[in-house]
């Protein structure tokens, strides 16, 4: 089945099913809890329906599973399910505790690394390799046994980077679309990404400012896990520097902010991750989503140029 069909199946499935999903949460008075350390201008969002990933991730992955004949996609699908489970546990814990804390960081990271270990093990059984393909060249770097922890950290890091980016209306979804769209053009796991992009467009119909529903950790962790594992299948983790540029910047901004405050008792940004810095600088949420996704697309296109050496 071609990519357009997968796109439209996911798009219309998510677009339509999110309406009853939102109504159910409103009827049951279930909704998002806003972090106390977040910007004050987000407080009005408390109670907004959340965890849309429980809808768009299963729809996208089911479409790929049923209509794609590419057996390589089973591993990213498995990664999406496993990291989605962690996200769902976190989302559920927030609802039960009635705050934004979720499960503990230790529990979350332990599960993520266990799942990453399992995924890397399966990848090595199917496509044994300990090399990383070098962008802009036809060369590779064999890092031996170090590849295993490197790949695991990349998978966990990317999953959490997408999660960090999910901080203003429309941001994570639009950045993800911009990041992976060139891969569809390239033909790299295009069935998978066509279904995900379709699902995200359906989600953004509801999530663009002002958001009627939030992605939740279920969606963001699953999307990040799929993205990283897709690259890990062929030793292309370094390419995430281009295709996952905004996700990387969001993570680095958080690390820099925490490190600077601990070492110098000074903050580099008004608030981290960096999208909150721009928000507190006066950028509207829609402007942040548009500009960040534009930058993501530009760097993803640079990634296509880097890819040429490793066709």
PDB file of C-alpha atoms in Angstrom:
ATOM      1  CA  UNK A   1       0.000   0.000   0.000  1.00  0.00           C
ATOM      2  CA  UNK A   2       1.428   3.413  -0.932  1.00  0.00           C
ATOM      3  CA  UNK A   3       2.414   6.153   1.487  1.00  0.00           C
ATOM      4  CA  UNK A   4      -0.519   8.445   0.673  1.00  0.00           C
ATOM      5  CA  UNK A   5      -3.044   5.768   1.600  1.00  0.00           C
ATOM      6  CA  UNK A   6      -1.281   5.129   4.920  1.00  0.00           C
ATOM      7  CA  UNK A   7      -1.228   8.883   5.545  1.00  0.00           C
ATOM      8  CA  UNK A   8      -4.953   9.334   4.951  1.00  0.00           C
ATOM      9  CA  UNK A   9      -5.976   6.250   6.933  1.00  0.00           C
ATOM     10  CA  UNK A  10      -4.081   7.538   9.955  1.00  0.00           C
ATOM     11  CA  UNK A  11      -5.144  11.141   9.466  1.00  0.00           C
ATOM     12  CA  UNK A  12      -8.887  10.519   9.298  1.00  0.00           C
ATOM     13  CA  UNK A  13      -8.779   7.832  11.998  1.00  0.00           C
ATOM     14  CA  UNK A  14      -7.114  10.187  14.492  1.00  0.00           C
ATOM     15  CA  UNK A  15      -9.049  13.267  13.419  1.00  0.00           C
ATOM     16  CA  UNK A  16     -12.402  11.571  14.020  1.00  0.00           C
ATOM     17  CA  UNK A  17     -11.635   9.455  17.095  1.00  0.00           C
ATOM     18  CA  UNK A  18     -10.141  12.314  19.107  1.00  0.00           C
ATOM     19  CA  UNK A  19     -13.542  14.024  19.270  1.00  0.00           C
ATOM     20  CA  UNK A  20     -15.186  11.328  21.439  1.00  0.00           C
ATOM     21  CA  UNK A  21     -11.896  10.908  23.337  1.00  0.00           C
ATOM     22  CA  UNK A  22     -11.979  14.579  24.344  1.00  0.00           C
ATOM     23  CA  UNK A  23     -15.695  14.481  25.207  1.00  0.00           C
ATOM     24  CA  UNK A  24     -15.193  11.425  27.420  1.00  0.00           C
ATOM     25  CA  UNK A  25     -12.472  13.173  29.434  1.00  0.00           C
ATOM     26  CA  UNK A  26     -14.561  16.312  29.833  1.00  0.00           C
ATOM     27  CA  UNK A  27     -17.540  14.267  30.979  1.00  0.00           C
ATOM     28  CA  UNK A  28     -15.398  12.381  33.498  1.00  0.00           C
ATOM     29  CA  UNK A  29     -13.605  15.615  34.461  1.00  0.00           C
ATOM     30  CA  UNK A  30     -10.234  14.142  33.526  1.00  0.00           C
ATOM     31  CA  UNK A  31      -7.531  16.507  32.327  1.00  0.00           C
ATOM     32  CA  UNK A  32      -3.978  17.792  32.335  1.00  0.00           C
ATOM     33  CA  UNK A  33      -2.260  18.970  35.497  1.00  0.00           C
ATOM     34  CA  UNK A  34       0.130  21.851  34.840  1.00  0.00           C
ATOM     35  CA  UNK A  35       3.572  21.791  36.461  1.00  0.00           C
ATOM     36  CA  UNK A  36       3.984  24.410  39.176  1.00  0.00           C
ATOM     37  CA  UNK A  37       7.394  25.392  37.779  1.00  0.00           C
ATOM     38  CA  UNK A  38       5.921  26.031  34.329  1.00  0.00           C
ATOM     39  CA  UNK A  39       5.049  29.503  32.975  1.00  0.00           C
ATOM     40  CA  UNK A  40       2.157  31.232  34.758  1.00  0.00           C
ATOM     41  CA  UNK A  41       0.492  31.772  31.382  1.00  0.00           C
ATOM     42  CA  UNK A  42      -0.154  27.997  31.190  1.00  0.00           C
ATOM     43  CA  UNK A  43      -2.256  27.770  34.350  1.00  0.00           C
ATOM     44  CA  UNK A  44      -5.500  28.234  32.423  1.00  0.00           C
ATOM     45  CA  UNK A  45      -4.762  24.952  30.609  1.00  0.00           C
ATOM     46  CA  UNK A  46      -5.365  22.879  33.730  1.00  0.00           C
ATOM     47  CA  UNK A  47      -8.119  20.368  33.030  1.00  0.00           C
ATOM     48  CA  UNK A  48      -7.556  20.217  29.263  1.00  0.00           C
ATOM     49  CA  UNK A  49      -8.043  16.650  27.959  1.00  0.00           C
ATOM     50  CA  UNK A  50      -4.711  14.849  27.619  1.00  0.00           C
ATOM     51  CA  UNK A  51      -2.963  11.617  26.623  1.00  0.00           C
ATOM     52  CA  UNK A  52      -3.967  11.864  22.950  1.00  0.00           C
ATOM     53  CA  UNK A  53      -1.081   9.494  22.289  1.00  0.00           C
ATOM     54  CA  UNK A  54      -3.395   6.742  23.503  1.00  0.00           C
ATOM     55  CA  UNK A  55      -5.359   7.384  20.308  1.00  0.00           C
ATOM     56  CA  UNK A  56      -2.932   8.448  17.587  1.00  0.00           C
ATOM     57  CA  UNK A  57      -0.073   6.060  18.379  1.00  0.00           C
ATOM     58  CA  UNK A  58      -2.197   2.846  18.248  1.00  0.00           C
ATOM     59  CA  UNK A  59      -3.948   4.039  15.081  1.00  0.00           C
ATOM     60  CA  UNK A  60      -0.690   4.847  13.274  1.00  0.00           C
ATOM     61  CA  UNK A  61       1.072   1.651  14.346  1.00  0.00           C
ATOM     62  CA  UNK A  62      -1.962  -0.497  13.541  1.00  0.00           C
ATOM     63  CA  UNK A  63      -2.175   1.030  10.058  1.00  0.00           C
ATOM     64  CA  UNK A  64       1.513   0.250   9.474  1.00  0.00           C
ATOM     65  CA  UNK A  65       1.199  -3.266  10.877  1.00  0.00           C
ATOM     66  CA  UNK A  66      -1.871  -4.139   8.815  1.00  0.00           C
ATOM     67  CA  UNK A  67      -1.034  -2.492   5.513  1.00  0.00           C
ATOM     68  CA  UNK A  68       2.762  -2.409   5.233  1.00  0.00           C
ATOM     69  CA  UNK A  69       4.718  -5.436   4.064  1.00  0.00           C
ATOM     70  CA  UNK A  70       8.050  -4.096   5.367  1.00  0.00           C
ATOM     71  CA  UNK A  71       9.106  -6.540   8.096  1.00  0.00           C
ATOM     72  CA  UNK A  72      11.888  -4.169   9.259  1.00  0.00           C
ATOM     73  CA  UNK A  73       9.210  -1.877  10.644  1.00  0.00           C
ATOM     74  CA  UNK A  74       8.205  -4.423  13.289  1.00  0.00           C
ATOM     75  CA  UNK A  75      11.109  -3.331  15.485  1.00  0.00           C
ATOM     76  CA  UNK A  76      10.234   0.404  15.498  1.00  0.00           C
ATOM     77  CA  UNK A  77       6.612  -0.592  16.047  1.00  0.00           C
ATOM     78  CA  UNK A  78       7.702  -2.639  19.079  1.00  0.00           C
ATOM     79  CA  UNK A  79       9.699   0.340  20.338  1.00  0.00           C
ATOM     80  CA  UNK A  80       6.650   2.577  19.940  1.00  0.00           C
ATOM     81  CA  UNK A  81       4.543   0.164  21.974  1.00  0.00           C
ATOM     82  CA  UNK A  82       7.120  -0.291  24.749  1.00  0.00           C
ATOM     83  CA  UNK A  83       7.910   3.396  25.198  1.00  0.00           C
ATOM     84  CA  UNK A  84       4.218   4.171  24.864  1.00  0.00           C
ATOM     85  CA  UNK A  85       3.597   1.865  27.836  1.00  0.00           C
ATOM     86  CA  UNK A  86       6.052   3.892  29.936  1.00  0.00           C
ATOM     87  CA  UNK A  87       4.325   7.085  28.848  1.00  0.00           C
ATOM     88  CA  UNK A  88       0.887   5.655  29.610  1.00  0.00           C
ATOM     89  CA  UNK A  89       2.056   4.670  33.104  1.00  0.00           C
ATOM     90  CA  UNK A  90       3.285   8.229  33.626  1.00  0.00           C
ATOM     91  CA  UNK A  91       0.057   9.761  32.311  1.00  0.00           C
ATOM     92  CA  UNK A  92      -2.067   7.461  34.470  1.00  0.00           C
ATOM     93  CA  UNK A  93       0.005   8.228  37.577  1.00  0.00           C
ATOM     94  CA  UNK A  94      -0.584  11.955  37.052  1.00  0.00           C
ATOM     95  CA  UNK A  95      -4.327  11.411  36.907  1.00  0.00           C
ATOM     96  CA  UNK A  96      -4.334   9.163  39.978  1.00  0.00           C
ATOM     97  CA  UNK A  97      -2.109  11.507  42.034  1.00  0.00           C
ATOM     98  CA  UNK A  98      -3.900  14.567  40.621  1.00  0.00           C
ATOM     99  CA  UNK A  99      -0.628  16.390  39.992  1.00  0.00           C
ATOM    100  CA  UNK A 100       1.982  16.682  37.239  1.00  0.00           C
ATOM    101  CA  UNK A 101       4.606  14.456  38.918  1.00  0.00           C
ATOM    102  CA  UNK A 102       3.763  11.084  37.354  1.00  0.00           C
ATOM    103  CA  UNK A 103       5.895   8.040  38.121  1.00  0.00           C
ATOM    104  CA  UNK A 104       9.303   8.565  39.705  1.00  0.00           C
ATOM    105  CA  UNK A 105      12.267   9.473  37.503  1.00  0.00           C
ATOM    106  CA  UNK A 106      14.074   6.326  38.668  1.00  0.00           C
ATOM    107  CA  UNK A 107      11.168   4.047  37.716  1.00  0.00           C
ATOM    108  CA  UNK A 108      10.749   5.764  34.373  1.00  0.00           C
ATOM    109  CA  UNK A 109      14.437   5.634  33.409  1.00  0.00           C
ATOM    110  CA  UNK A 110      14.793   2.042  34.602  1.00  0.00           C
ATOM    111  CA  UNK A 111      11.926   0.930  32.374  1.00  0.00           C
ATOM    112  CA  UNK A 112      13.194   2.973  29.441  1.00  0.00           C
ATOM    113  CA  UNK A 113      16.699   1.498  29.635  1.00  0.00           C
ATOM    114  CA  UNK A 114      15.332  -2.032  30.048  1.00  0.00           C
ATOM    115  CA  UNK A 115      13.201  -1.588  26.928  1.00  0.00           C
ATOM    116  CA  UNK A 116      16.107   0.043  25.080  1.00  0.00           C
ATOM    117  CA  UNK A 117      18.336  -2.912  25.960  1.00  0.00           C
ATOM    118  CA  UNK A 118      15.720  -5.314  24.616  1.00  0.00           C
ATOM    119  CA  UNK A 119      15.329  -3.333  21.382  1.00  0.00           C
ATOM    120  CA  UNK A 120      19.085  -3.053  20.780  1.00  0.00           C
ATOM    121  CA  UNK A 121      19.428  -6.794  21.399  1.00  0.00           C
ATOM    122  CA  UNK A 122      16.744  -7.540  18.793  1.00  0.00           C
ATOM    123  CA  UNK A 123      18.346  -5.116  16.320  1.00  0.00           C
ATOM    124  CA  UNK A 124      21.666  -6.887  16.727  1.00  0.00           C
ATOM    125  CA  UNK A 125      20.060 -10.259  16.106  1.00  0.00           C
ATOM    126  CA  UNK A 126      18.533  -9.018  12.852  1.00  0.00           C
ATOM    127  CA  UNK A 127      21.255  -6.673  11.604  1.00  0.00           C
ATOM    128  CA  UNK A 128      24.460  -7.266  13.639  1.00  0.00           C
ATOM    129  CA  UNK A 129      26.669  -4.159  13.603  1.00  0.00           C
ATOM    130  CA  UNK A 130      28.792  -2.045  15.903  1.00  0.00           C
ATOM    131  CA  UNK A 131      29.415   0.807  13.481  1.00  0.00           C
ATOM    132  CA  UNK A 132      28.050   4.292  13.066  1.00  0.00           C
ATOM    133  CA  UNK A 133      27.648   5.741   9.575  1.00  0.00           C
ATOM    134  CA  UNK A 134      29.435   9.086   9.246  1.00  0.00           C
ATOM    135  CA  UNK A 135      27.376  11.898   7.674  1.00  0.00           C
ATOM    136  CA  UNK A 136      28.634  13.484   4.417  1.00  0.00           C
ATOM    137  CA  UNK A 137      30.916  10.509   3.778  1.00  0.00           C
ATOM    138  CA  UNK A 138      30.740   6.897   2.654  1.00  0.00           C
ATOM    139  CA  UNK A 139      32.645   5.861   5.760  1.00  0.00           C
ATOM    140  CA  UNK A 140      31.640   4.278   9.038  1.00  0.00           C
ATOM    141  CA  UNK A 141      33.163   4.253  12.514  1.00  0.00           C
ATOM    142  CA  UNK A 142      33.287   0.919  14.321  1.00  0.00           C
ATOM    143  CA  UNK A 143      33.076   1.555  18.071  1.00  0.00           C
ATOM    144  CA  UNK A 144      32.965  -2.102  19.105  1.00  0.00           C
ATOM    145  CA  UNK A 145      31.285  -3.034  22.385  1.00  0.00           C
ATOM    146  CA  UNK A 146      30.670   0.658  23.166  1.00  0.00           C
ATOM    147  CA  UNK A 147      27.995   0.658  20.464  1.00  0.00           C
ATOM    148  CA  UNK A 148      25.508  -1.117  22.743  1.00  0.00           C
ATOM    149  CA  UNK A 149      25.394   1.476  25.571  1.00  0.00           C
ATOM    150  CA  UNK A 150      25.681   4.271  22.999  1.00  0.00           C
ATOM    151  CA  UNK A 151      22.636   3.069  21.097  1.00  0.00           C
ATOM    152  CA  UNK A 152      20.658   2.539  24.313  1.00  0.00           C
ATOM    153  CA  UNK A 153      21.431   6.063  25.537  1.00  0.00           C
ATOM    154  CA  UNK A 154      20.499   7.462  22.116  1.00  0.00           C
ATOM    155  CA  UNK A 155      17.115   5.717  22.184  1.00  0.00           C
ATOM    156  CA  UNK A 156      16.281   6.790  25.744  1.00  0.00           C
ATOM    157  CA  UNK A 157      17.639  10.289  25.145  1.00  0.00           C
ATOM    158  CA  UNK A 158      15.625  10.799  21.951  1.00  0.00           C
ATOM    159  CA  UNK A 159      12.418   9.556  23.569  1.00  0.00           C
ATOM    160  CA  UNK A 160      12.829  12.017  26.433  1.00  0.00           C
ATOM    161  CA  UNK A 161      13.908  14.815  24.085  1.00  0.00           C
ATOM    162  CA  UNK A 162      10.602  14.597  22.216  1.00  0.00           C
ATOM    163  CA  UNK A 163       8.870  14.559  25.600  1.00  0.00           C
ATOM    164  CA  UNK A 164      10.706  17.747  26.643  1.00  0.00           C
ATOM    165  CA  UNK A 165       9.676  19.460  23.415  1.00  0.00           C
ATOM    166  CA  UNK A 166       5.993  18.853  24.157  1.00  0.00           C
ATOM    167  CA  UNK A 167       5.571  22.079  26.103  1.00  0.00           C
ATOM    168  CA  UNK A 168       3.428  24.475  24.062  1.00  0.00           C
ATOM    169  CA  UNK A 169       0.427  23.918  21.802  1.00  0.00           C
ATOM    170  CA  UNK A 170       1.306  22.307  18.477  1.00  0.00           C
ATOM    171  CA  UNK A 171       5.065  22.234  19.094  1.00  0.00           C
ATOM    172  CA  UNK A 172       6.091  18.584  19.439  1.00  0.00           C
ATOM    173  CA  UNK A 173       3.753  17.388  16.698  1.00  0.00           C
ATOM    174  CA  UNK A 174       4.776  20.008  14.136  1.00  0.00           C
ATOM    175  CA  UNK A 175       8.492  19.635  14.876  1.00  0.00           C
ATOM    176  CA  UNK A 176       8.252  15.859  14.522  1.00  0.00           C
ATOM    177  CA  UNK A 177       6.492  16.176  11.151  1.00  0.00           C
ATOM    178  CA  UNK A 178       9.152  18.617   9.905  1.00  0.00           C
ATOM    179  CA  UNK A 179      11.926  16.356  11.178  1.00  0.00           C
ATOM    180  CA  UNK A 180      10.783  13.137   9.497  1.00  0.00           C
ATOM    181  CA  UNK A 181       9.110  14.418   6.315  1.00  0.00           C
ATOM    182  CA  UNK A 182      12.405  14.432   4.343  1.00  0.00           C
ATOM    183  CA  UNK A 183      12.847  10.764   5.293  1.00  0.00           C
ATOM    184  CA  UNK A 184       9.558  10.006   3.545  1.00  0.00           C
ATOM    185  CA  UNK A 185      10.847  11.804   0.443  1.00  0.00           C
ATOM    186  CA  UNK A 186      14.058   9.809   0.726  1.00  0.00           C
ATOM    187  CA  UNK A 187      12.104   6.552   1.014  1.00  0.00           C
ATOM    188  CA  UNK A 188      13.614   5.580   4.369  1.00  0.00           C
ATOM    189  CA  UNK A 189      10.969   3.689   6.366  1.00  0.00           C
ATOM    190  CA  UNK A 190       8.499   5.824   4.444  1.00  0.00           C
ATOM    191  CA  UNK A 191       5.474   3.648   5.266  1.00  0.00           C
ATOM    192  CA  UNK A 192       6.087   4.094   8.977  1.00  0.00           C
ATOM    193  CA  UNK A 193       6.637   7.827   8.804  1.00  0.00           C
ATOM    194  CA  UNK A 194       3.738   8.407   6.400  1.00  0.00           C
ATOM    195  CA  UNK A 195       1.362   6.819   8.908  1.00  0.00           C
ATOM    196  CA  UNK A 196       2.892   8.768  11.816  1.00  0.00           C
ATOM    197  CA  UNK A 197       2.770  12.072   9.926  1.00  0.00           C
ATOM    198  CA  UNK A 198      -0.864  11.427   8.992  1.00  0.00           C
ATOM    199  CA  UNK A 199      -1.690  10.663  12.618  1.00  0.00           C
ATOM    200  CA  UNK A 200       0.109  13.805  13.789  1.00  0.00           C
ATOM    201  CA  UNK A 201      -1.745  16.001  11.308  1.00  0.00           C
ATOM    202  CA  UNK A 202      -4.978  14.556  12.693  1.00  0.00           C
ATOM    203  CA  UNK A 203      -3.715  15.272  16.206  1.00  0.00           C
ATOM    204  CA  UNK A 204      -2.632  18.830  15.346  1.00  0.00           C
ATOM    205  CA  UNK A 205      -6.185  19.515  14.143  1.00  0.00           C
ATOM    206  CA  UNK A 206      -7.055  19.290  17.855  1.00  0.00           C
ATOM    207  CA  UNK A 207      -3.754  20.400  19.383  1.00  0.00           C
ATOM    208  CA  UNK A 208      -2.913  23.599  17.501  1.00  0.00           C
ATOM    209  CA  UNK A 209      -3.406  26.713  19.610  1.00  0.00           C
ATOM    210  CA  UNK A 210      -5.636  26.810  21.537  1.00  0.00           C
ATOM    211  CA  UNK A 211      -5.222  23.099  22.181  1.00  0.00           C
ATOM    212  CA  UNK A 212      -8.324  21.025  22.801  1.00  0.00           C
ATOM    213  CA  UNK A 213      -6.215  18.015  23.809  1.00  0.00           C
ATOM    214  CA  UNK A 214      -2.583  17.405  24.747  1.00  0.00           C
ATOM    215  CA  UNK A 215      -0.249  14.700  23.463  1.00  0.00           C
ATOM    216  CA  UNK A 216       0.750  13.330  26.850  1.00  0.00           C
ATOM    217  CA  UNK A 217       3.813  11.236  27.638  1.00  0.00           C
ATOM    218  CA  UNK A 218       2.229   8.268  25.877  1.00  0.00           C
ATOM    219  CA  UNK A 219       2.575  10.039  22.551  1.00  0.00           C
ATOM    220  CA  UNK A 220       5.881  11.852  23.005  1.00  0.00           C
ATOM    221  CA  UNK A 221       7.873   8.929  24.431  1.00  0.00           C
ATOM    222  CA  UNK A 222       6.505   6.581  21.786  1.00  0.00           C
ATOM    223  CA  UNK A 223       7.334   8.987  18.940  1.00  0.00           C
ATOM    224  CA  UNK A 224      10.875   9.493  20.234  1.00  0.00           C
ATOM    225  CA  UNK A 225      11.479   5.784  20.702  1.00  0.00           C
ATOM    226  CA  UNK A 226      10.278   5.017  17.171  1.00  0.00           C
ATOM    227  CA  UNK A 227      12.458   7.763  15.692  1.00  0.00           C
ATOM    228  CA  UNK A 228      15.668   6.643  17.410  1.00  0.00           C
ATOM    229  CA  UNK A 229      15.131   2.923  16.767  1.00  0.00           C
ATOM    230  CA  UNK A 230      14.403   3.605  13.100  1.00  0.00           C
ATOM    231  CA  UNK A 231      17.866   5.166  12.840  1.00  0.00           C
ATOM    232  CA  UNK A 232      19.536   2.531  15.017  1.00  0.00           C
ATOM    233  CA  UNK A 233      18.433  -0.242  12.649  1.00  0.00           C
ATOM    234  CA  UNK A 234      21.064   0.851  10.141  1.00  0.00           C
ATOM    235  CA  UNK A 235      23.672   2.498  12.367  1.00  0.00           C
ATOM    236  CA  UNK A 236      22.484   6.032  11.602  1.00  0.00           C
ATOM    237  CA  UNK A 237      22.237   7.360  15.150  1.00  0.00           C
ATOM    238  CA  UNK A 238      24.563  10.293  14.325  1.00  0.00           C
ATOM    239  CA  UNK A 239      22.051  11.473  11.731  1.00  0.00           C
ATOM    240  CA  UNK A 240      19.734  12.405  14.587  1.00  0.00           C
ATOM    241  CA  UNK A 241      21.949  15.487  14.958  1.00  0.00           C
ATOM    242  CA  UNK A 242      20.248  16.724  11.783  1.00  0.00           C
ATOM    243  CA  UNK A 243      16.863  15.012  11.709  1.00  0.00           C
ATOM    244  CA  UNK A 244      16.339  15.518  15.437  1.00  0.00           C
ATOM    245  CA  UNK A 245      18.012  18.927  15.718  1.00  0.00           C
ATOM    246  CA  UNK A 246      15.279  20.766  17.634  1.00  0.00           C
ATOM    247  CA  UNK A 247      14.826  17.830  20.013  1.00  0.00           C
ATOM    248  CA  UNK A 248      18.573  17.957  20.696  1.00  0.00           C
ATOM    249  CA  UNK A 249      18.527  21.715  21.295  1.00  0.00           C
ATOM    250  CA  UNK A 250      15.614  21.392  23.704  1.00  0.00           C
ATOM    251  CA  UNK A 251      17.517  18.778  25.703  1.00  0.00           C
ATOM    252  CA  UNK A 252      20.778  20.736  25.703  1.00  0.00           C
ATOM    253  CA  UNK A 253      18.983  23.868  26.886  1.00  0.00           C
ATOM    254  CA  UNK A 254      17.653  21.933  29.877  1.00  0.00           C
ATOM    255  CA  UNK A 255      21.109  20.493  30.678  1.00  0.00           C
ATOM    256  CA  UNK A 256      22.762  23.911  30.326  1.00  0.00           C
ATOM    257  CA  UNK A 257      20.161  25.572  32.535  1.00  0.00           C
ATOM    258  CA  UNK A 258      20.477  23.012  35.324  1.00  0.00           C
ATOM    259  CA  UNK A 259      24.283  22.883  35.082  1.00  0.00           C
ATOM    260  CA  UNK A 260      24.654  26.652  35.104  1.00  0.00           C
ATOM    261  CA  UNK A 261      22.396  27.071  38.116  1.00  0.00           C
ATOM    262  CA  UNK A 262      24.182  24.362  40.102  1.00  0.00           C
ATOM    263  CA  UNK A 263      27.675  25.620  39.259  1.00  0.00           C
ATOM    264  CA  UNK A 264      27.170  29.395  39.076  1.00  0.00           C
ATOM    265  CA  UNK A 265      23.776  29.945  40.722  1.00  0.00           C
ATOM    266  CA  UNK A 266      22.800  31.763  37.518  1.00  0.00           C
ATOM    267  CA  UNK A 267      20.313  30.872  34.797  1.00  0.00           C
ATOM    268  CA  UNK A 268      21.209  31.075  31.116  1.00  0.00           C
ATOM    269  CA  UNK A 269      17.584  31.075  29.923  1.00  0.00           C
ATOM    270  CA  UNK A 270      14.490  32.706  31.388  1.00  0.00           C
ATOM    271  CA  UNK A 271      13.152  29.169  31.640  1.00  0.00           C
ATOM    272  CA  UNK A 272      14.120  25.793  30.205  1.00  0.00           C
ATOM    273  CA  UNK A 273      13.534  23.970  27.928  1.00  0.00           C
ATOM    274  CA  UNK A 274      14.283  26.752  25.481  1.00  0.00           C
ATOM    275  CA  UNK A 275      10.745  27.032  24.045  1.00  0.00           C
ATOM    276  CA  UNK A 276       9.676  28.457  27.426  1.00  0.00           C
ATOM    277  CA  UNK A 277      12.482  31.044  27.173  1.00  0.00           C
ATOM    278  CA  UNK A 278      11.008  32.332  23.925  1.00  0.00           C
ATOM    279  CA  UNK A 279       7.503  32.145  25.321  1.00  0.00           C
ATOM    280  CA  UNK A 280       8.497  34.361  28.262  1.00  0.00           C
ATOM    281  CA  UNK A 281      10.258  36.645  25.764  1.00  0.00           C
ATOM    282  CA  UNK A 282       6.902  37.364  24.162  1.00  0.00           C
ATOM    283  CA  UNK A 283       6.651  34.798  21.379  1.00  0.00           C
ATOM    284  CA  UNK A 284       3.148  33.446  20.882  1.00  0.00           C
ATOM    285  CA  UNK A 285       2.782  29.662  21.136  1.00  0.00           C
ATOM    286  CA  UNK A 286       1.841  29.405  17.448  1.00  0.00           C
ATOM    287  CA  UNK A 287       4.931  31.420  16.505  1.00  0.00           C
ATOM    288  CA  UNK A 288       7.146  29.089  18.540  1.00  0.00           C
ATOM    289  CA  UNK A 289       5.621  26.019  16.903  1.00  0.00           C
ATOM    290  CA  UNK A 290       5.976  27.491  13.406  1.00  0.00           C
ATOM    291  CA  UNK A 291       9.538  28.771  13.810  1.00  0.00           C
ATOM    292  CA  UNK A 292      10.830  25.700  15.617  1.00  0.00           C
ATOM    293  CA  UNK A 293       9.320  23.388  13.015  1.00  0.00           C
ATOM    294  CA  UNK A 294      10.810  25.541  10.235  1.00  0.00           C
ATOM    295  CA  UNK A 295      14.268  25.192  11.774  1.00  0.00           C
ATOM    296  CA  UNK A 296      13.657  21.454  12.214  1.00  0.00           C
ATOM    297  CA  UNK A 297      12.804  21.140   8.509  1.00  0.00           C
ATOM    298  CA  UNK A 298      15.897  23.091   7.439  1.00  0.00           C
ATOM    299  CA  UNK A 299      18.227  20.869   9.458  1.00  0.00           C
ATOM    300  CA  UNK A 300      16.399  17.760   8.313  1.00  0.00           C
ATOM    301  CA  UNK A 301      17.028  18.837   4.713  1.00  0.00           C
ATOM    302  CA  UNK A 302      20.695  19.281   5.594  1.00  0.00           C
ATOM    303  CA  UNK A 303      20.457  15.720   6.860  1.00  0.00           C
ATOM    304  CA  UNK A 304      19.423  14.668   3.351  1.00  0.00           C
ATOM    305  CA  UNK A 305      22.637  16.190   1.997  1.00  0.00           C
ATOM    306  CA  UNK A 306      24.595  14.368   4.711  1.00  0.00           C
ATOM    307  CA  UNK A 307      22.809  11.158   3.751  1.00  0.00           C
ATOM    308  CA  UNK A 308      24.043  11.265   0.146  1.00  0.00           C
ATOM    309  CA  UNK A 309      27.364   9.744   1.089  1.00  0.00           C
ATOM    310  CA  UNK A 310      25.598   6.714   2.573  1.00  0.00           C
ATOM    311  CA  UNK A 311      22.898   5.965  -0.010  1.00  0.00           C
TER     312      UNK A 311
END
